[in-house]
Amino acid sequence: MFGIRVSSLSVGKMIGVVLLLLGVGGCSSSGKATGTSLRATSGANDVARFLEQATFGPTPQDIQHLQEDLGGDYSAWLDQQFGMPVSDFPDVCCPGTIAGTVCNPVSACAGFPVDVNAYPQTRPSSCAGNCQRDNYTMWQLQQLFYTYALTAPDQLRQRVFFALNQILVTSGADDDLNYESRMTGYLRFLEENAFGNFRDILYNLSRNPTMGRYLDNITNTADEPNENYAREIMQLFSIGLVVLNPDGTSDGTATYTQDTVVELTKALSGWVLADPLGHYHQGTVDEDILNFRDPLVPDESRHDAGRKTLFAGTDFEQVIPAGQTTEEDLNSAIDILFNHPNTGTFISKALIQMLVTSNPSGDYVTRVTQAFNDNGSGIRGEMTAVIKAILLDSEARNPSSSDFGKQREPVLAVTNLLRNFNSYTGTPPIATTDYALSDFALTNPAGTPTTYLAQSQDVLRSPTVFNFFPPDFQVPGEMPGFVGPEFGILSTTTALSRMNLAYQLIFNGLSRQATYRPNGTMLNVTSLLPFADDVDALVEACNQVLLHGAMADDLRSAVTDAVSSATSADQRVKEAVFLVSTSPAFQVQR
Amino acid sequence: MKHTRRDFLVGSGCLALSGAAYASSLDKLSLMNLFAQANGNGTGDYKALVCIFLFGGNDANNMIIPYDNFADYQAVRGSAGFFIPQSELLQIPAPSQGAAFGLPNRPPYNTTGMQTLYNTGKLAFVCNVGTLTQPLDRKTYLSRPDLRPDQLFSHSNQQTENQTGSYQGTSQTGWGGRLADRIHSTERFPIQVSVAGVTVYTSAIAERPLVVPPTGPLNQALRFDPPRPETLAAVNTILGLGDATRIGRASGAITQDALNTRDQLGTDPTVGAFPNSQLGNQLKQIAKFIFLRNDLAGGMRRQIFFASRGGFDTHANQLNNQGALLSEVSAALEAFDNELTRQGVQDQVTTFTLSDFSRTFKIGNQASGTDHAWGSHAMVMGGAVLGQDLYGTYPTLQPDGPDDVDTGTNARGRWLPTTGLAQYAATLARWFGVSDSDLPLIFPNIVNFTPQYLNFMSM
């Protein structure tokens, strides 16, 4: 279905870009970053490294833009990104044109390449093949995710969107939500709020119908309380399990008990889906089309309007008075959670782990917490302040500890590889992809096991609300306390899958398959062919493109030796890319 | 010595779970010591533990049902959609409890396999096991919230606590991993094998687990096709270079493990018939590794396996869901026992279950399902198990009764465990070869319990 061809620079201009990168040389920066306006002090390598943290991978154009147009001013780049239009997921529309559908007044699909139609839960027999793929699986949304990750200009928003998606989790793996029309509203909410205020994020998340279904808050009533959302909004989305110091440490005191879960459950009761978008009646299917598009609405008859005491008996005790409406109670609850002193640290640390490093120092966490608590103008919870604090901090810009870094989760490993070689203007196109890169779409080569390519990160479909991996997952072989969340899905099986995927992408391309990979994905490394006969130059080009110039000497030697024995130029280029991109130097964002 | 919450925090330096103390404790029990204490049945020095984690919280109240005292069950569950009539129970005697019980066999429940295993002495149940830092009676539970495990009734926390054997604060290692670390040797094939992905249970400091797919030929499990042999050599060279970052070194080590192990998995052994279910396939995969035990790395003396089955979180539709799941478990266990007997190692392999928690005994307005509770009944299977009995203390099936942590008219019947997870697991660890004096290094809480282990294993 997707035939997007990415246009490119001419080959000549591409050489120029790569030579520009080569010409700068050197990798480590001089001087410490201070203040909020940081200039890259040693050129393209630092810029590339910054973009690895702030985007889905630096393209040559990104590097050039930040380096030349913005003079290496990271803060200016961030401001520019904050101001860009949102590459948003399309809205859900009611397909009145589909036989059997009667729509309530809802706007028709307009102006998007993808229509997100609101279909009934039971799949009509007439919706088979591509209709089924598009509406009754997550495929189309996963395509869009990768489209934006790989091509959208508002890269920072997309990267933060992805981070929030892994913290404030809902998932298409839930049987009730494995529909394009049901997950879209949540994805739009994340895209549109990524640079907003965290209080609004918590509030809108609680009114989001996808989340209402995912954690059962739409079945949480005064008579039949359901604790699921109340528990997770505390444990995962705001204050966490233990009382935190601003630096992220804790003496282990629990933030809440079961009593608080019970009380908060009451405060969150009373929300239901808005009126159905329409009704479908064709053949044996006769049902309302439920509304996963509009915010949840209150039903006072389902609301527990009694008095609630949260954190009773602690320093944080808060009372929500009796007699409030559903909406008033929600606002009270959100205010309490948002203003809890834990929330700044908890969310700041989670975002640092997603964007920059798994084991930030206490001081780093404290600085970002301070930005959450006060953006400099007295406002709490401003995402732009938090993002700036995270990406401009000296620890992100000039780390000196061997503790620094994060294992790239499968999505980032793939997007970095593709974006490092992609370009977007000119002809002929350099790379083609139909963005079918989620586990769901990967088809293994004939004769290979089912786990040959699977990465255990089927994007937008995490197995539980605890994401694909927990934030406190222990790094294997390390002393307790040193965490690497992404190791939660890095096993002997998936480690080899990464290598197999890299091999397929570079050497064979991910093959076409009519329904799920109409075009396939090919990493085009022809930009490196000019270096194929000079192995040293070839390896250095890989260093610049893939490792922001940070290649260690022993890695350089190993790659050079191996590549030198390959007999064709094409083989040399592809093996160089393969060996560098599968090395820990590339697999770990540092 | 009573242990407070602080004692178990990582990094507080107090007990074995903190880094420095733990690392030095690894030296204390060497390979030879462990083997010297192995108390197998004279059939060789090999032992294996197989952990089956039932994710979601298995409703044990519908798995071990009183037969003689059926009225207790019927009084409260009689109107439930998943009620099992007495006529549809498979009777099992329980000498230690002084009464007969029953396994559910109302369709779709089919536990005939379990009954056969039980009545041939290979299966036992351990009653009312749960995460506890120390024994609690109802009065103490209600008045001392600080003594309770963290986040009771939370899936993620209870899953973690069952797998780490640590109930307050955090532990970064699983108790399977700690067992493996005690017998760690760099020359051997990975001691721990998970067929259910990366888990906390197998998380260790020295002994990294091998993770393989749940099904498929073993010699394809770690399939990797490099462009050329020279490329494979280069990959190995590059991985051997280490990395400037700790994360990088750990990342590379996992890939190295995979490539090193891959060379040792050259065959796909033929094993007996297993049902083609999720758990059936996983146990079949494990059976292959057991079959290869003498061929891997010069001969394995100890193996630890992790399998799992999800779907037990039956808030609704429990009859169909739990029925199908327990049937799957029953048939898979029976097939596994048959295979172990065929291999002649049935006395040397002990299989046991863990689950997040049990479920509410009294139904709510939602008559077709149950909610999160606590103390659960575990299964233990193997030739070394003293089967055909129920161990521990079966709870009093009375909402708001002496074993319920709920109170008042809304009490749902969430049983306060009478056997700690540590006691249950320590029994298995002892059989596996851990000496009594070393049990606290694996289960720090065990010092709070008397006895420290139960008697369901022949030693």
Short mmCIF file of C-alpha atoms in Angstrom, two decimals, chain A residues 127-437:
data_model
loop_
_atom_site.label_atom_id
_atom_site.label_comp_id
_atom_site.label_asym_id
_atom_site.label_seq_id
_atom_site.Cartn_x
_atom_site.Cartn_y
_atom_site.Cartn_z
CA CYS A 127 -13.85 -6.30 5.38
CA ALA A 128 -11.20 -8.81 4.43
CA GLY A 129 -7.73 -8.60 2.96
CA ASN A 130 -6.34 -5.08 3.09
CA CYS A 131 -9.47 -3.77 4.80
CA GLN A 132 -8.89 -6.23 7.61
CA ARG A 133 -5.20 -5.41 7.72
CA ASP A 134 -5.88 -1.69 7.87
CA ASN A 135 -8.74 -1.63 10.35
CA TYR A 136 -8.48 -4.74 12.45
CA THR A 137 -4.76 -4.77 13.13
CA MET A 138 -2.23 -2.17 14.20
CA TRP A 139 -0.41 -2.40 10.91
CA GLN A 140 -1.34 0.97 9.49
CA LEU A 141 -0.54 2.78 12.74
CA GLN A 142 2.78 1.01 12.99
CA GLN A 143 3.54 2.09 9.42
CA LEU A 144 2.80 5.67 10.35
CA PHE A 145 4.94 5.40 13.44
CA TYR A 146 7.93 4.37 11.37
CA THR A 147 7.09 6.87 8.64
CA TYR A 148 7.27 9.68 11.13
CA ALA A 149 10.27 8.24 12.93
CA LEU A 150 12.17 8.02 9.68
CA THR A 151 10.98 11.09 7.80
CA ALA A 152 9.07 13.59 9.92
CA PRO A 153 10.77 16.97 10.33
CA ASP A 154 9.52 17.36 13.91
CA GLN A 155 11.95 14.71 15.06
CA LEU A 156 12.20 15.87 18.65
CA ARG A 157 8.46 15.61 19.14
CA GLN A 158 8.46 12.15 17.62
CA ARG A 159 11.26 11.01 19.90
CA VAL A 160 9.53 12.41 22.99
CA PHE A 161 6.25 10.92 21.79
CA PHE A 162 7.96 7.54 21.68
CA ALA A 163 9.41 8.03 25.15
CA LEU A 164 6.01 8.95 26.57
CA ASN A 165 4.45 6.02 24.74
CA GLN A 166 6.75 3.76 26.76
CA ILE A 167 6.00 5.45 30.07
CA LEU A 168 2.28 6.22 29.80
CA VAL A 169 1.53 2.93 28.16
CA THR A 170 -1.50 1.69 26.38
CA SER A 171 -1.11 -1.08 23.90
CA GLY A 172 -2.60 -2.55 20.79
CA ALA A 173 -1.69 -5.94 22.19
CA ASP A 174 -4.88 -5.69 24.22
CA ASP A 175 -7.59 -7.59 22.35
CA ASP A 176 -10.06 -4.77 22.87
CA LEU A 177 -7.67 -2.20 21.46
CA ASN A 178 -6.10 -4.02 18.53
CA TYR A 179 -8.03 -1.82 16.14
CA GLU A 180 -6.71 1.14 14.26
CA SER A 181 -9.68 3.28 15.28
CA ARG A 182 -9.25 2.45 18.95
CA MET A 183 -5.55 3.19 19.39
CA THR A 184 -5.51 6.33 17.24
CA GLY A 185 -7.00 8.64 19.85
CA TYR A 186 -4.28 7.75 22.35
CA LEU A 187 -1.52 8.29 19.81
CA ARG A 188 -2.94 11.68 18.86
CA PHE A 189 -3.09 12.62 22.53
CA LEU A 190 0.58 11.78 22.98
CA GLU A 191 1.70 13.61 19.85
CA GLU A 192 -0.26 16.73 20.69
CA ASN A 193 0.74 16.88 24.36
CA ALA A 194 4.40 15.93 24.10
CA PHE A 195 5.52 19.55 24.49
CA GLY A 196 2.72 20.63 26.78
CA ASN A 197 2.35 20.62 30.53
CA PHE A 198 2.50 17.38 32.46
CA ARG A 199 -0.61 18.28 34.45
CA ASP A 200 -2.54 18.42 31.20
CA ILE A 201 -0.93 15.16 30.17
CA LEU A 202 -2.18 13.40 33.30
CA TYR A 203 -5.62 14.91 33.00
CA ASN A 204 -6.07 14.19 29.29
CA LEU A 205 -4.67 10.71 29.73
CA SER A 206 -7.38 10.07 32.31
CA ARG A 207 -10.04 11.31 29.86
CA ASN A 208 -8.61 9.31 26.99
CA PRO A 209 -10.96 6.52 25.86
CA THR A 210 -8.16 4.17 24.85
CA MET A 211 -6.65 4.43 28.32
CA GLY A 212 -10.12 4.20 29.83
CA ARG A 213 -10.53 0.82 28.22
CA TYR A 214 -6.94 -0.33 28.65
CA LEU A 215 -6.84 0.05 32.42
CA ASP A 216 -10.56 -0.47 32.93
CA ASN A 217 -11.47 2.93 34.33
CA ILE A 218 -14.61 2.97 32.19
CA THR A 219 -15.85 0.03 34.23
CA ASN A 220 -14.86 1.61 37.54
CA THR A 221 -18.04 2.56 39.34
CA ALA A 222 -19.13 3.31 42.88
CA ASP A 223 -20.87 -0.06 43.12
CA GLU A 224 -18.17 -2.10 41.39
CA PRO A 225 -14.84 -0.41 41.88
CA ASN A 226 -12.03 -1.38 39.55
CA GLU A 227 -8.63 -0.45 40.94
CA ASN A 228 -6.56 -0.97 37.83
CA TYR A 229 -6.19 2.62 36.64
CA ALA A 230 -5.86 4.12 40.10
CA ARG A 231 -3.01 1.78 40.89
CA GLU A 232 -1.11 2.29 37.68
CA ILE A 233 -1.56 6.05 37.45
CA MET A 234 0.33 6.21 40.73
CA GLN A 235 2.81 3.41 40.20
CA LEU A 236 3.74 4.12 36.60
CA PHE A 237 2.50 7.53 35.49
CA SER A 238 3.21 9.95 38.34
CA ILE A 239 4.63 9.20 41.79
CA GLY A 240 6.04 5.69 41.58
CA LEU A 241 6.33 3.16 44.37
CA VAL A 242 8.81 4.73 46.78
CA VAL A 243 9.35 8.19 48.15
CA LEU A 244 12.13 9.80 46.16
CA ASN A 245 14.73 12.38 46.93
CA PRO A 246 15.19 14.88 44.11
CA ASP A 247 18.26 12.94 42.98
CA GLY A 248 16.27 9.77 42.47
CA THR A 249 17.49 7.91 45.55
CA SER A 250 15.12 6.55 48.14
CA ASP A 251 15.14 5.04 51.60
CA GLY A 252 12.44 2.67 50.44
CA THR A 253 9.43 4.22 52.14
CA ALA A 254 6.37 3.36 50.09
CA THR A 255 4.51 6.25 48.54
CA TYR A 256 1.10 4.64 48.96
CA THR A 257 -0.71 1.70 50.46
CA GLN A 258 -3.66 -0.36 49.35
CA ASP A 259 -5.92 2.04 51.26
CA THR A 260 -4.87 4.87 48.97
CA VAL A 261 -5.49 2.71 45.94
CA VAL A 262 -9.02 2.12 47.20
CA GLU A 263 -9.62 5.80 47.84
CA LEU A 264 -8.19 6.97 44.54
CA THR A 265 -10.30 4.38 42.75
CA LYS A 266 -13.38 6.08 44.14
CA ALA A 267 -12.14 9.48 43.04
CA LEU A 268 -11.60 8.25 39.49
CA SER A 269 -14.98 6.57 39.17
CA GLY A 270 -17.82 7.64 36.91
CA TRP A 271 -16.27 7.96 33.44
CA VAL A 272 -17.77 6.33 30.37
CA LEU A 273 -17.23 6.35 26.63
CA ALA A 274 -18.90 9.22 24.80
CA ASP A 275 -21.89 8.48 22.58
CA PRO A 276 -21.21 5.97 19.81
CA LEU A 277 -19.83 7.30 16.57
CA GLY A 278 -22.42 5.42 14.65
CA HIS A 279 -24.10 2.12 14.11
CA TYR A 280 -23.27 -0.71 11.79
CA HIS A 281 -25.84 -3.16 10.55
CA GLN A 282 -25.02 -5.50 7.74
CA GLY A 283 -25.58 -9.23 7.68
CA THR A 284 -25.16 -10.73 11.12
CA VAL A 285 -23.25 -7.75 12.48
CA ASP A 286 -25.54 -5.28 14.24
CA GLU A 287 -23.76 -3.14 16.76
CA ASP A 288 -22.87 0.37 17.78
CA ILE A 289 -19.53 1.73 16.73
CA LEU A 290 -18.05 2.65 20.09
CA ASN A 291 -16.50 6.04 20.52
CA PHE A 292 -12.75 5.80 20.99
CA ARG A 293 -12.29 9.17 19.40
CA ASP A 294 -13.69 11.69 21.86
CA PRO A 295 -12.75 12.17 25.52
CA LEU A 296 -14.57 10.16 28.13
CA VAL A 297 -17.68 11.78 29.55
CA PRO A 298 -18.97 11.70 33.12
CA ASP A 299 -21.93 9.64 34.32
CA GLU A 300 -22.75 10.88 37.80
CA SER A 301 -24.83 7.80 38.57
CA ARG A 302 -21.63 5.76 38.43
CA HIS A 303 -19.57 8.15 40.49
CA ASP A 304 -18.61 7.69 44.13
CA ALA A 305 -19.10 11.18 45.56
CA GLY A 306 -18.01 10.38 49.08
CA ARG A 307 -15.05 11.87 50.89
CA LYS A 308 -11.69 10.33 50.01
CA THR A 309 -8.44 10.49 51.91
CA LEU A 310 -5.24 9.78 50.00
CA PHE A 311 -1.93 8.97 51.70
CA ALA A 312 -3.66 8.94 55.06
CA GLY A 313 -1.38 9.22 58.03
CA THR A 314 1.62 10.42 56.05
CA ASP A 315 3.15 13.81 55.36
CA PHE A 316 1.40 13.76 52.00
CA GLU A 317 -2.11 13.16 53.28
CA GLN A 318 -4.72 14.84 51.08
CA VAL A 319 -8.48 14.90 51.34
CA ILE A 320 -10.92 15.10 48.46
CA PRO A 321 -14.15 16.43 49.92
CA ALA A 322 -17.49 14.73 49.56
CA GLY A 323 -20.12 16.00 47.16
CA GLN A 324 -17.96 16.70 44.13
CA THR A 325 -18.85 15.76 40.59
CA THR A 326 -16.99 13.20 38.53
CA GLU A 327 -15.02 15.91 36.82
CA GLU A 328 -14.26 17.81 40.02
CA ASP A 329 -13.00 14.65 41.66
CA LEU A 330 -10.76 13.91 38.68
CA ASN A 331 -9.30 17.38 38.82
CA SER A 332 -8.69 17.07 42.54
CA ALA A 333 -6.97 13.72 42.07
CA ILE A 334 -4.84 14.96 39.21
CA ASP A 335 -3.81 18.04 41.16
CA ILE A 336 -2.76 15.86 44.07
CA LEU A 337 -0.71 13.51 41.93
CA PHE A 338 0.77 16.29 39.80
CA ASN A 339 1.84 18.30 42.81
CA HIS A 340 3.22 15.38 44.77
CA PRO A 341 6.93 16.03 45.23
CA ASN A 342 7.77 12.65 43.75
CA THR A 343 6.32 13.33 40.35
CA GLY A 344 9.01 15.64 39.04
CA THR A 345 11.79 13.21 39.91
CA PHE A 346 9.91 10.14 38.79
CA ILE A 347 9.01 11.51 35.36
CA SER A 348 12.31 13.30 34.86
CA LYS A 349 14.31 10.18 35.53
CA ALA A 350 12.09 8.10 33.27
CA LEU A 351 12.60 10.56 30.41
CA ILE A 352 16.36 10.72 30.99
CA GLN A 353 16.46 6.95 30.71
CA MET A 354 14.49 6.99 27.49
CA LEU A 355 16.45 9.76 25.82
CA VAL A 356 19.99 9.80 27.14
CA THR A 357 21.31 7.32 29.68
CA SER A 358 20.10 4.46 31.87
CA ASN A 359 22.03 5.40 35.01
CA PRO A 360 22.05 9.17 35.36
CA SER A 361 23.97 10.63 38.25
CA GLY A 362 22.01 11.95 41.18
CA ASP A 363 23.02 15.48 40.31
CA TYR A 364 21.73 15.13 36.77
CA VAL A 365 18.39 13.87 38.02
CA THR A 366 18.23 16.72 40.52
CA ARG A 367 18.84 19.36 37.85
CA VAL A 368 16.11 17.98 35.61
CA THR A 369 13.75 17.66 38.57
CA GLN A 370 14.31 21.32 39.28
CA ALA A 371 13.35 22.15 35.72
CA PHE A 372 10.17 20.11 36.12
CA ASN A 373 9.35 21.80 39.39
CA ASP A 374 9.92 25.27 37.96
CA ASN A 375 10.58 26.10 34.33
CA GLY A 376 12.28 29.34 35.32
CA SER A 377 9.06 31.31 35.21
CA GLY A 378 7.38 29.66 38.16
CA ILE A 379 5.48 27.05 36.15
CA ARG A 380 5.59 23.42 37.19
CA GLY A 381 5.51 20.53 34.77
CA GLU A 382 6.49 22.22 31.51
CA MET A 383 7.73 19.52 29.15
CA THR A 384 9.81 21.96 27.11
CA ALA A 385 11.75 22.90 30.22
CA VAL A 386 12.31 19.28 31.14
CA ILE A 387 13.42 18.35 27.63
CA LYS A 388 15.86 21.22 27.48
CA ALA A 389 17.22 20.36 30.89
CA ILE A 390 17.73 16.75 29.83
CA LEU A 391 19.39 17.38 26.48
CA LEU A 392 21.46 20.46 27.35
CA ASP A 393 22.78 19.17 30.65
CA SER A 394 26.53 18.80 30.92
CA GLU A 395 26.14 15.12 31.70
CA ALA A 396 24.33 14.55 28.41
CA ARG A 397 26.70 16.74 26.44
CA ASN A 398 29.98 15.79 28.08
CA PRO A 399 29.72 12.51 29.95
CA SER A 400 32.88 11.27 31.54
CA SER A 401 31.80 8.11 33.31
CA SER A 402 31.82 4.58 31.96
CA ASP A 403 28.36 4.32 33.52
CA PHE A 404 27.00 6.50 30.77
CA GLY A 405 24.87 5.31 27.91
CA LYS A 406 21.86 3.19 27.09
CA GLN A 407 21.36 0.05 25.08
CA ARG A 408 19.42 1.07 21.98
CA GLU A 409 16.03 -0.55 21.99
CA PRO A 410 15.23 -2.35 18.73
CA VAL A 411 13.24 0.54 17.28
CA LEU A 412 16.07 3.02 17.78
CA ALA A 413 18.71 0.61 16.49
CA VAL A 414 16.79 0.24 13.23
CA THR A 415 15.86 3.88 12.78
CA ASN A 416 19.37 5.10 13.46
CA LEU A 417 20.75 2.73 10.87
CA LEU A 418 18.20 3.76 8.26
CA ARG A 419 18.37 7.47 8.99
CA ASN A 420 22.13 7.54 8.98
CA PHE A 421 21.99 6.53 5.32
CA ASN A 422 18.79 8.19 4.22
CA SER A 423 18.40 11.45 2.48
CA TYR A 424 15.33 13.23 1.28
CA THR A 425 15.88 15.41 -1.72
CA GLY A 426 16.86 14.85 -5.29
CA THR A 427 16.83 11.84 -7.56
CA PRO A 428 17.42 8.98 -7.93
CA PRO A 429 16.11 7.77 -4.56
CA ILE A 430 18.75 6.33 -2.31
CA ALA A 431 16.67 4.21 0.00
CA THR A 432 13.26 2.65 -0.23
CA THR A 433 11.11 1.39 2.55
CA ASP A 434 7.46 0.84 3.19
CA TYR A 435 8.15 1.33 6.88
CA ALA A 436 6.93 -2.16 7.70
CA LEU A 437 9.48 -2.65 10.41
#
